[in-house]
CSV table of C-alpha atoms in Angstrom, one decimal:
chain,number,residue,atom,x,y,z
F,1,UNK,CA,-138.2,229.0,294.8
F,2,UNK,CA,-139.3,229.9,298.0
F,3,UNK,CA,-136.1,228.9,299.9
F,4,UNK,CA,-133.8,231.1,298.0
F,5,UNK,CA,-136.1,234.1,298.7
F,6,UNK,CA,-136.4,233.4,302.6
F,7,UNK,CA,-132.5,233.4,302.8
F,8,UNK,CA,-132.4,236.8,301.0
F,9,UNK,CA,-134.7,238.4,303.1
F,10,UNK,CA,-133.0,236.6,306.0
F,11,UNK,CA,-129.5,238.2,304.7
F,12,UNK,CA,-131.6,241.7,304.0
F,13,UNK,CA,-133.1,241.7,307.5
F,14,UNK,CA,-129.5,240.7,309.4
F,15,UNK,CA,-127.7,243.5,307.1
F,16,UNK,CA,-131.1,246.1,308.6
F,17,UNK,CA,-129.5,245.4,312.0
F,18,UNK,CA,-126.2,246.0,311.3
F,19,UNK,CA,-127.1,249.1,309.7
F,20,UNK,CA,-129.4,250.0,312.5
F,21,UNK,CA,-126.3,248.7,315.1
F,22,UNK,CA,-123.6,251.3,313.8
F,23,UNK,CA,-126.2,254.0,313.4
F,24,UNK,CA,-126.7,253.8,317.3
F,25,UNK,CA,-123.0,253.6,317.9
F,26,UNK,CA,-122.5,256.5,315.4
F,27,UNK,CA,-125.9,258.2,316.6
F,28,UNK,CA,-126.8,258.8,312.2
F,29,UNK,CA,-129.7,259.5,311.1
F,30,UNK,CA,-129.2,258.4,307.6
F,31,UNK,CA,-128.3,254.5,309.3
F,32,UNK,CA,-131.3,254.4,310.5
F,33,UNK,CA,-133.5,255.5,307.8
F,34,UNK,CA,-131.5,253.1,305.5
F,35,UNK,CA,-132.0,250.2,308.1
F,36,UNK,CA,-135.8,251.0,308.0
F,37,UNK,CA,-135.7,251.3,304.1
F,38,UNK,CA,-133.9,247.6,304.0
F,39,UNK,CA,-136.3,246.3,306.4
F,40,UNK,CA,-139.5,247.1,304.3
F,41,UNK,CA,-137.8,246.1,301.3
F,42,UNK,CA,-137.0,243.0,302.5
F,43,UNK,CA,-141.1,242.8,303.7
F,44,UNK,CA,-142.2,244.0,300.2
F,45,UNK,CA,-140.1,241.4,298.4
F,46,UNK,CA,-142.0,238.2,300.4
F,47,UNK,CA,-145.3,240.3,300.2
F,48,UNK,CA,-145.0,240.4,296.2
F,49,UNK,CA,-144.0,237.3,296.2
F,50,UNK,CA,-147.0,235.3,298.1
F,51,UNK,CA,-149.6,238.0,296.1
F,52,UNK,CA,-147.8,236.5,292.8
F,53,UNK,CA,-148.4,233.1,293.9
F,54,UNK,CA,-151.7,233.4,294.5
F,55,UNK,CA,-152.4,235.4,291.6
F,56,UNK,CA,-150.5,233.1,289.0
F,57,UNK,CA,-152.0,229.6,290.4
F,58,UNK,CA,-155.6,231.6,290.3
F,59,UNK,CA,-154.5,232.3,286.3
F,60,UNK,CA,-153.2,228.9,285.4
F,61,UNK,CA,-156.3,226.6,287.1
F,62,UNK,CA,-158.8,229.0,285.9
């Protein structure tokens, strides 16, 4: 499971450049702040996912 979710974050993180690529060309504002909102998403998505490993193999050996 954890290969599909590193190539989603990969595809989220490459689509953050972009985003942040045309928002220097086009000097936006909004670009940028959705690049950035991408990017943590993209980090909040592996962080719940390691935290829910942990916690679920901590339930089900317990």
């Amino acid at each position: 499971m954890l290969i599909p979710i590193l190539l989603f974050d990969v595809a989220l993180v490459a689509w953050s450049l972009h985003l942040m690529e045309k928002a220097y060309q086009h000097k936006e504002f909004s670009l940028v702040l959705a690049g950035t909102l991408v990017a943590l998403a993209a980090a909040a998505m592996l962080v719940v996912y390691f935290l829910m490993g942990n916690c679920m193999s901590y339930l089900l050996h317990s």
